[in-house]
Coordinates of C-alpha atoms in Angstrom, one line a residue:
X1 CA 48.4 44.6 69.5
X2 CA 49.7 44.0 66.3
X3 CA 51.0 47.1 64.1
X4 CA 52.2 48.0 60.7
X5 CA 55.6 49.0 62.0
X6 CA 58.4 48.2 64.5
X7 CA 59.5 51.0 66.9
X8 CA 62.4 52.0 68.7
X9 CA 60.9 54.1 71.8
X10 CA 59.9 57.7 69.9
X11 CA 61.5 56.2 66.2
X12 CA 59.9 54.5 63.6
X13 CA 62.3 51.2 62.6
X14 CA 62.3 51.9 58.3
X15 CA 64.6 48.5 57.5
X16 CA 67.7 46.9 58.6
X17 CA 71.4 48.5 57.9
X18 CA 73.7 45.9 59.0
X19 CA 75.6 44.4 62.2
X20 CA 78.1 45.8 64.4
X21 CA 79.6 44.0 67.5
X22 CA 77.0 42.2 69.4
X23 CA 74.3 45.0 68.1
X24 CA 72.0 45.3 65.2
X25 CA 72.1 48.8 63.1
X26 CA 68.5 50.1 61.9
X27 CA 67.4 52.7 59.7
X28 CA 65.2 55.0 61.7
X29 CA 63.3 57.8 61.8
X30 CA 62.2 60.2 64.6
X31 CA 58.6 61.0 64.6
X32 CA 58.6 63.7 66.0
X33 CA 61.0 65.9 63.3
X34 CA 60.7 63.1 60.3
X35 CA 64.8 63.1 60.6
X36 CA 66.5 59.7 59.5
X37 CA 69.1 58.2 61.7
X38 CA 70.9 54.9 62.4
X39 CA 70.0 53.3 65.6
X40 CA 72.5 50.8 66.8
X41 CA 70.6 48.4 69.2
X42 CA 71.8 46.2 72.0
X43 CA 69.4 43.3 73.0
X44 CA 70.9 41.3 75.4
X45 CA 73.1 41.5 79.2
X46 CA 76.3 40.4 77.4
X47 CA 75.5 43.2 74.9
X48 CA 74.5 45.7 77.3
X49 CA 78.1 46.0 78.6
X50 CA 79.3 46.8 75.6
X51 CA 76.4 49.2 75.5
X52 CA 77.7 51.2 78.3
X53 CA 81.2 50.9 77.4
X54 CA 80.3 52.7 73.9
X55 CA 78.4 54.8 75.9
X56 CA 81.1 56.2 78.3
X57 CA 83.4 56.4 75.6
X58 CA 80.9 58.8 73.2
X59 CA 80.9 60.8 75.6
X60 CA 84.4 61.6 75.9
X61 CA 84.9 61.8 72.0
X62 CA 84.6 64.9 69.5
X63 CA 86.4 65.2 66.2
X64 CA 85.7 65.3 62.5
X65 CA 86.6 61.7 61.9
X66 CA 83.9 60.4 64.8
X67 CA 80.4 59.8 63.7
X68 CA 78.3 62.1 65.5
X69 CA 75.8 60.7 68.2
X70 CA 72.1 62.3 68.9
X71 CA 71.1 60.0 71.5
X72 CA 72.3 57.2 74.2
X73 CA 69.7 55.5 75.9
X74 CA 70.3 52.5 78.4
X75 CA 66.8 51.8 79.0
X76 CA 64.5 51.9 75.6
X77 CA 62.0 49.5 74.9
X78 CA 61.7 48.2 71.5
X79 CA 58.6 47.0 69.9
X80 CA 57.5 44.6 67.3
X81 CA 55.2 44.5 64.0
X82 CA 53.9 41.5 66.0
X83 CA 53.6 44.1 69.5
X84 CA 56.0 42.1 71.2
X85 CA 58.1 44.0 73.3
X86 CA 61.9 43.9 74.3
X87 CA 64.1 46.1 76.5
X88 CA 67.5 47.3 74.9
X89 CA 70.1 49.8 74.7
X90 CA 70.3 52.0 71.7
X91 CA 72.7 54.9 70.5
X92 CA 71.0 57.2 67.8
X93 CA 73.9 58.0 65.1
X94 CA 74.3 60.4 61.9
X95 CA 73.2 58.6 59.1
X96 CA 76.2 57.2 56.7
X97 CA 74.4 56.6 53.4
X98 CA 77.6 55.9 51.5
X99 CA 78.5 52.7 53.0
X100 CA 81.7 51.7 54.8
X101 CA 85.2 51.6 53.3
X102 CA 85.7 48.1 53.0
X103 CA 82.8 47.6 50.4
X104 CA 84.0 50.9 48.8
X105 CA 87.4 49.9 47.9
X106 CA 86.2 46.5 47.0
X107 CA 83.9 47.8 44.6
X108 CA 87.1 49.8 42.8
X109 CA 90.1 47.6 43.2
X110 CA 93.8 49.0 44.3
X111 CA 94.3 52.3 44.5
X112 CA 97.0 54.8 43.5
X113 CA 99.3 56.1 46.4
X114 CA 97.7 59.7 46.4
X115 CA 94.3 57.9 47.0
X116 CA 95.4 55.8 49.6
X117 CA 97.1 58.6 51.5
X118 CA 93.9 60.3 52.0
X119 CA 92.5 57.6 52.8
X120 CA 95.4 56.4 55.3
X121 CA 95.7 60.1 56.7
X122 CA 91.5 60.2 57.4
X123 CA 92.5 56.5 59.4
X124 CA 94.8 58.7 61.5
X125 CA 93.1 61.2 62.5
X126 CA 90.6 59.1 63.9
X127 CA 92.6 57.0 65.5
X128 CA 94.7 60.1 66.9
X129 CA 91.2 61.5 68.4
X130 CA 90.7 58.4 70.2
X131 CA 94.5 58.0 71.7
X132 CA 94.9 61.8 72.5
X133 CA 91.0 60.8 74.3
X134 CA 92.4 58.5 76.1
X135 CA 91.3 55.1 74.9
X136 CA 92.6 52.5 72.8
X137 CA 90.0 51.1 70.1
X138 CA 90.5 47.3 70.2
X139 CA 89.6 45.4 67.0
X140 CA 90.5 48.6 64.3
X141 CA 89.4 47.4 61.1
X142 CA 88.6 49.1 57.8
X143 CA 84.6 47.7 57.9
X144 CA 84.1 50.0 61.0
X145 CA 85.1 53.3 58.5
X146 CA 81.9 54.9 56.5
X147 CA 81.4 57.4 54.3
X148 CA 78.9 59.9 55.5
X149 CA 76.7 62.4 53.1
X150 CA 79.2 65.1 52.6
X151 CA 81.8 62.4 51.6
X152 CA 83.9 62.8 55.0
X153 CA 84.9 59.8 56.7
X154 CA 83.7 58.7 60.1
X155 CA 84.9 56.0 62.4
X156 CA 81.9 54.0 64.4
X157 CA 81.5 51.2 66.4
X158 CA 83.4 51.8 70.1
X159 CA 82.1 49.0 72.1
X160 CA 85.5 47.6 72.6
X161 CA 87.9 50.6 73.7
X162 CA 89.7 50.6 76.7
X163 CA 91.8 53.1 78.5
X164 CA 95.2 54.1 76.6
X165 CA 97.7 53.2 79.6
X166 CA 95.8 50.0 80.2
X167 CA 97.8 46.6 79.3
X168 CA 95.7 43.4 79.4
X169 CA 95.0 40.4 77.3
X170 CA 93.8 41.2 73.4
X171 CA 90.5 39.5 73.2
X172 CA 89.7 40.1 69.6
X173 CA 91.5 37.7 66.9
X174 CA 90.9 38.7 63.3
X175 CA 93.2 39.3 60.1
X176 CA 93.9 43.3 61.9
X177 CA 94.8 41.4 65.1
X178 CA 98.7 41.7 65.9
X179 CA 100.4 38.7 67.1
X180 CA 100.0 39.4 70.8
X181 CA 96.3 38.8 70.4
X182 CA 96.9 35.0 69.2
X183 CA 99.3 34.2 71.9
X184 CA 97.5 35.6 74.7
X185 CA 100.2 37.9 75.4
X186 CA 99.2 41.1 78.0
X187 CA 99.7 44.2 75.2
X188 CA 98.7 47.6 74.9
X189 CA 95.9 49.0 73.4
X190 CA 97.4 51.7 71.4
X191 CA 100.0 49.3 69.4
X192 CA 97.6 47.0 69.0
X193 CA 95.7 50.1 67.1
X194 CA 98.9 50.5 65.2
X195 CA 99.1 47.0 63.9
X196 CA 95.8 47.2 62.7
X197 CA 96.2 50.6 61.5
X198 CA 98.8 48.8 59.2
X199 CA 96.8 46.1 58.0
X200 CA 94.5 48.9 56.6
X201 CA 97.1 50.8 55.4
X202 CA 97.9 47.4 53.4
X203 CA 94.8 47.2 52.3
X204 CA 93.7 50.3 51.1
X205 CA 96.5 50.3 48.6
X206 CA 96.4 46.4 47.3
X207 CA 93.0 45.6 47.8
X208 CA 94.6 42.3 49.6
X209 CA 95.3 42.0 53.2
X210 CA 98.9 41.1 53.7
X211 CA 98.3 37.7 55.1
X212 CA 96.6 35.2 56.6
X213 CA 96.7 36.1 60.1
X214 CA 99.7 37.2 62.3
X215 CA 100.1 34.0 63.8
X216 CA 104.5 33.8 64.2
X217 CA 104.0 30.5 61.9
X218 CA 101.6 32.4 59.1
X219 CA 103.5 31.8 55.8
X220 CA 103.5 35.8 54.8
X221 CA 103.6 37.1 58.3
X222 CA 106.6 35.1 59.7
X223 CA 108.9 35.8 56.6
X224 CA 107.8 39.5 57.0
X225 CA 109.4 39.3 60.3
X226 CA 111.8 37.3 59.7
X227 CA 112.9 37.9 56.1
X228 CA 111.2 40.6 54.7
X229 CA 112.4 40.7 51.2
X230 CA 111.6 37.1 50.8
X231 CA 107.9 38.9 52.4
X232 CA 107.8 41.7 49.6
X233 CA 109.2 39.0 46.7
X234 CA 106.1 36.9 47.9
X235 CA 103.5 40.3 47.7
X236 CA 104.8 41.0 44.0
X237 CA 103.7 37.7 42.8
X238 CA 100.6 39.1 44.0
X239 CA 100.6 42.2 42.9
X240 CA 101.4 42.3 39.4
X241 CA 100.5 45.9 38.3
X242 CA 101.0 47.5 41.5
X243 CA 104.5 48.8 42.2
X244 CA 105.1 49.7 46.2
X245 CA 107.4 52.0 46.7
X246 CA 110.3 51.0 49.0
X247 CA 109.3 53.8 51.2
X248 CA 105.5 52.7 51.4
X249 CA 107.6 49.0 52.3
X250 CA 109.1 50.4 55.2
X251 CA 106.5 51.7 56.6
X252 CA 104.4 48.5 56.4
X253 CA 107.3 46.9 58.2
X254 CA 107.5 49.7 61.3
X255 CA 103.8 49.1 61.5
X256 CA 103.4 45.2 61.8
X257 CA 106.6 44.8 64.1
X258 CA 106.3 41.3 65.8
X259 CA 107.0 43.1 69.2
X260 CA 104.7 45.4 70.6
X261 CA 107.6 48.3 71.8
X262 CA 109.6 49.1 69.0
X263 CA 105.9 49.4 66.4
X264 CA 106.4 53.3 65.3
X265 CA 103.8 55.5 67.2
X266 CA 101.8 58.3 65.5
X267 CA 104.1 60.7 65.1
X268 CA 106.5 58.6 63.6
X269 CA 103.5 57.4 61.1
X270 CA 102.9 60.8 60.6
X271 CA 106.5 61.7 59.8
X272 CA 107.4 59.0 57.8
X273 CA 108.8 59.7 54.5
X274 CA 105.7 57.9 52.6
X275 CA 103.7 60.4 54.0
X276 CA 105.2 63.1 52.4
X277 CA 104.1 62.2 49.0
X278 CA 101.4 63.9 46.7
X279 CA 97.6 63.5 48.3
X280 CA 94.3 63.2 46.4
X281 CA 91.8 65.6 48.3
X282 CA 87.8 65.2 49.1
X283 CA 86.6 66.4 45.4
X284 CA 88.8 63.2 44.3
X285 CA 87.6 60.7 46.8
X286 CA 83.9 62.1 46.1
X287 CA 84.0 61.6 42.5
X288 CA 85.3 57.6 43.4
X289 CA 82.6 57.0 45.7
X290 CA 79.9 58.5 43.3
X291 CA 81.3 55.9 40.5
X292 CA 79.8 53.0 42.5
X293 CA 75.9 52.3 43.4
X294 CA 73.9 54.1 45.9
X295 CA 74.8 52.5 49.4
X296 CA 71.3 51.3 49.8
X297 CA 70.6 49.4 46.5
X298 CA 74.4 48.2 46.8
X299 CA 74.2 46.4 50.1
X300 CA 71.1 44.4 48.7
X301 CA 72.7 43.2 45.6
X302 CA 76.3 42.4 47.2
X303 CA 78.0 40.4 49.8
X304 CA 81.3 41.0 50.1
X305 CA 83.8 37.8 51.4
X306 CA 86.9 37.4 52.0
X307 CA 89.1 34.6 50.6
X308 CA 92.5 33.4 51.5
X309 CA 93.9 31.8 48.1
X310 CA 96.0 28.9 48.1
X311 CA 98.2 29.8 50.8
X312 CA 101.1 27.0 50.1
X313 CA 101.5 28.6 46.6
X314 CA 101.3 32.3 47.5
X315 CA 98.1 33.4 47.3
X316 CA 96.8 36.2 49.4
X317 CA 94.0 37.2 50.7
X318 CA 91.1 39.4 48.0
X319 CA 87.9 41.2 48.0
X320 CA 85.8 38.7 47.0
X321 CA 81.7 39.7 45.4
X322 CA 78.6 37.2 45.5
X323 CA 75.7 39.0 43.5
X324 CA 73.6 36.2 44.1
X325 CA 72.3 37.2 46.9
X326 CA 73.6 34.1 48.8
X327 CA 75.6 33.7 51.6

């Protein structure tokens, strides 16, 4: 029988928030209390792995920097406007009405080392709940980061972790991805978190990502390991009113090390001199993220793409905004 509305089980669906691996995110709300949540909804068998996987891992994880869960359900049913019906697995999350980092800091440009020390350090400490878990995340990227209501930050989407002191093959290829990924070397988890880790660091405070892809024969990635200066010489053409400290430089370089064993760990991230430099704090990053739209209205208006610019000439990869609504 047809209806006015699409449920998830007990929720009402209220609209569509956006796409995580192999899952669909709604906006829900329970009818029972009237609360709003996201719902993050596997469909299919392939899916349904993942599902679990997510699953098991949830339940392991606690910490400031991890969204917080209300529900995990393998078997839910979820029904059409139409009164179709499909089984699924669904995990019922916080809500996170301020969007994900990515569209945040491509709204605002580059920001100023304090700023992207806060930032960085908030990536750590999720990253650090996960490791000292016992899990690796697989596939770290800034787009999985979103700002909940109080302004902290919370780190979603675990449907690819594995366990810490597993080594296999790095399925997941994407600008993050460290080179062992696109040579189908067996790697650990927890420096491939550390490569991508780096990447974000990169990002957060240029507003580019530092190359192309970490392919050895990339033109920015193989004269970072090969040459770096000829690497940061390249960058500054790039980066014509940002000045990168050579400490910030150095720790770019530990980070995205071609080989695997000698990437710094946490602590050394932690302990690096960079580090040690004035931090904004949470009434500063508030006040940025409240200069922007409302998440809601902002993710109808804007698509946010990525562009790699002329890369025989030394363009980089930028935030890229298509207000028309088009893809």
């Amino acid at each position: 029988m047809a209806s006015q509305e699409s449920t998830l089980d007990n929720y009402t669906v209220l609209g569509r928030l956006g796409v995580q691996h192999l899952a669909k995110v709604k906006k829900v709300q329970c009818r029972s209390t009237g609360t709003i949540y996201a719902a993050k909804i596997f469909r299919d068998r392939i899916s349904e792995v993942y599902a679990r996987n997510e699953i098991n891992t949830l339940e392991q994880l606690t910490g400031e920097n991890i969204v917080i869960v209300r529900q995990m359900v393998l078997l839910g049913t979820y029904t059409k406007k139409s009164g179709s019906q499909y089984p699924c697995s669904y995990i019922i999350m916080e809500p996170l009405p301020n969007g994900d980092l990515f569209k945040f800091l491509s709204s605002i440009g580059p920001q100023r080392p304090e700023m992207t020390r806060f930032l960085f350090r908030e990536v750590l400490k999720a990253l650090e709940t996960i490791h000292i878990s016992g899990f690796s995340y697989g596939g770290l990227k800034l787009e999985n980061f979103y700002i909940d209501s109080n302004f902290h930050i919370k780190l979603t989407d675990f449907s690819r972790t594995s366990p810490i002191d597993l080594e296999s093959h790095i399925n997941t290829q994407s600008k993050y991805s460290p080179p062992e990924a696109f040579l189908g070397q067996v790697s650990s988890g927890q420096a491939a978190d550390i490569f991508s880790a780096g990447v974000i660091l990169f990002l957060i405070q240029t507003s580019q990502f530092p190359f192309y892809s970490s392919k050895p024969l990339d033109l920015f990635y193989s004269q970072l390991i090969k040459n770096p200066r000829v690497f940061w010489d390249m960058q500054k053409k790039n980066h014509i009113n940002i000045k990168l400290s050579e400490d910030f430089k150095n720790l770019i370089e530990i980070m995205l090390c071609f080989e695997p064993k000698i990437r710094a760990n946490l602590d050394e991230i932690k302990a690096h001199e960079w580090m040690k430099g004035p931090i904004a704090d949470y009434n500063e990053f508030q006040q940025e993220v409240c200069k922007i739209k409302p998440w809601e209205n902002y993710v109808k208006k804007n698509i946010i793409r990525n562009r790699f610019n002329n890369q025989n000439s030394g363009g980089n990869y930028e935030f890229q905004y298509n207000t028309s609504g088009q893809k």
